[in-house]
Coordinates of C-alpha atoms in Angstrom, one line a residue:
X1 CA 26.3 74.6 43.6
X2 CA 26.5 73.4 47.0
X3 CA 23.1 74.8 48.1
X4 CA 21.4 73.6 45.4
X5 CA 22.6 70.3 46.0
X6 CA 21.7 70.2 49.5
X7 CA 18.4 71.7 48.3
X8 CA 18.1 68.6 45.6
X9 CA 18.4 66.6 48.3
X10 CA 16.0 67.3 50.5
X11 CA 13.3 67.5 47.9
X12 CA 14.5 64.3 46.2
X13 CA 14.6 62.0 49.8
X14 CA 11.4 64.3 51.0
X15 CA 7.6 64.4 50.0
X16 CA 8.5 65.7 46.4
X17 CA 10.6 62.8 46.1
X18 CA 11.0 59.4 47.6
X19 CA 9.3 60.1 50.6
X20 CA 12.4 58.7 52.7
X21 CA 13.0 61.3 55.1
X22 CA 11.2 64.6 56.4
X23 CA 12.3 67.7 55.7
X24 CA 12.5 69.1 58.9
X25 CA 15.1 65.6 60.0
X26 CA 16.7 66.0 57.0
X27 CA 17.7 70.0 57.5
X28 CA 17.9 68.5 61.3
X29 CA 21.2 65.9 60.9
X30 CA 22.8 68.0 57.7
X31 CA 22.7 71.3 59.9
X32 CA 25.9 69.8 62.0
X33 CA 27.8 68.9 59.1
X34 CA 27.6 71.9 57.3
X35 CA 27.8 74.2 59.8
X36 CA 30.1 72.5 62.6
X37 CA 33.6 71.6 62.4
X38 CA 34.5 68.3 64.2
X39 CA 37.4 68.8 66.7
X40 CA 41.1 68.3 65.2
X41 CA 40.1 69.6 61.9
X42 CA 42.1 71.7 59.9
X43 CA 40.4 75.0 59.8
X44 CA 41.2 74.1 55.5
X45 CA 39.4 71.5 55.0
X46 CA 36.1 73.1 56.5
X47 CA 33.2 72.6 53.9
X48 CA 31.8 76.4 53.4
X49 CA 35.5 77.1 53.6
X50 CA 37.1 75.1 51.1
X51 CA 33.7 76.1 48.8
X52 CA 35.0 79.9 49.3
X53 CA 38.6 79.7 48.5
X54 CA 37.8 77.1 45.7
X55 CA 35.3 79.8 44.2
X56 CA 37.2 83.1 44.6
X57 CA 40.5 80.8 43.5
X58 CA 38.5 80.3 39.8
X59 CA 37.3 83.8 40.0
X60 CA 40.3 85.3 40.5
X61 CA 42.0 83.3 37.6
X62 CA 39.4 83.8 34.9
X63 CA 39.4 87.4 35.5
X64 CA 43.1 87.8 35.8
X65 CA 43.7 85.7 32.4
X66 CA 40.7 87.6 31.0
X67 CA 42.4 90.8 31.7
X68 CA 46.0 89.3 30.3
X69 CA 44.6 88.7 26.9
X70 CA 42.5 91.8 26.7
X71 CA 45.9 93.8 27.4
X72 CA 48.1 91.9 25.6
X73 CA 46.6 93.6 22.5
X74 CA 46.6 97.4 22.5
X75 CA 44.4 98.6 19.4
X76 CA 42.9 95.4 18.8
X77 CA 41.2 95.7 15.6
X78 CA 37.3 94.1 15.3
X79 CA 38.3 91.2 13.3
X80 CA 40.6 90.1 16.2
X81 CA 38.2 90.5 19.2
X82 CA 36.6 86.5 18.8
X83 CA 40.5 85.3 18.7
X84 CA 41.2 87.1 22.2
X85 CA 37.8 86.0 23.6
X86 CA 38.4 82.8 22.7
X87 CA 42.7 82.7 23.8
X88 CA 40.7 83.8 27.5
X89 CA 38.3 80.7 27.7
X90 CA 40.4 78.3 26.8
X91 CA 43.6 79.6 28.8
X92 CA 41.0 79.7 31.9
X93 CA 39.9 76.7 31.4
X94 CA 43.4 75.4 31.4
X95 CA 44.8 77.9 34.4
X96 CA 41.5 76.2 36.5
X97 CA 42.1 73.1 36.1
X98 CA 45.5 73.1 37.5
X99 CA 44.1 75.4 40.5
X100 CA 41.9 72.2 40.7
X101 CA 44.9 69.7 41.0
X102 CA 46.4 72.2 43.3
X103 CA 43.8 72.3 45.7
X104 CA 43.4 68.7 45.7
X105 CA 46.8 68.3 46.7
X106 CA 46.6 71.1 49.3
X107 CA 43.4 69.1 50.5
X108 CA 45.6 65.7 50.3
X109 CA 48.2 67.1 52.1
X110 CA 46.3 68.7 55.1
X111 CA 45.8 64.7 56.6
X112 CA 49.3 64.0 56.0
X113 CA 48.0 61.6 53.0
X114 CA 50.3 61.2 50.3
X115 CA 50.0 63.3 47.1
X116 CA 49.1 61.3 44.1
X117 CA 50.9 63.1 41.4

């Protein structure tokens, strides 16, 4: 998702887009923010960081879930197959979105802000 929104965005500000800003200045300033971390940061709260941990966090939980409900019913028959597949989204769905909030908070926390829940 990242790259294709740093990709957007050099089209879009580009020729292809509103002609603002050259490619080749645009890859030029976004290089050090994407791939430098500024002094006194936590190691955390590094961009391609925090977009691996978030990403193999979501992973991690669909699959585990997945695998939950799949087990939790030994000899499932056919008829019940669209009721498991569909327990497994919607826990998921619910499991990620309080690894969201978690990570938020972690992400809060790392500046010493205060938590807002």
């Amino acid at each position: 998702g990242t790259a294709v929104a740093l990709l957007m965005g050099a089209v879009v500000g580009g020729g292809g887009g509103f002609d603002m800003i050259s490619p080749d200045e645009y890859w030029r300033e976004m290089r050090p923010l994407l791939l430098e971390r500024p002094e006194g940061q936590h190691l955390l709260k590094f961009a391609p960081l925090v977009n691996v941990y978030r990403s193999l966090g979501f992973m991690l939980c669909t699959m585990g879930i997945s695998q939950l409900c799949s087990r939790s019913r030994r000899r499932l028959q056919p008829r019940h197959v669209p009721l498991v597949i569909t327990s497994a989204v919607v826990l998921s769905c619910l499991a990620i979105l309080f690894l969201d909030w978690g990570f938020s908070q972690l992400f809060v926390r790392l500046d010493g802000g205060e938590p807002l829940g």
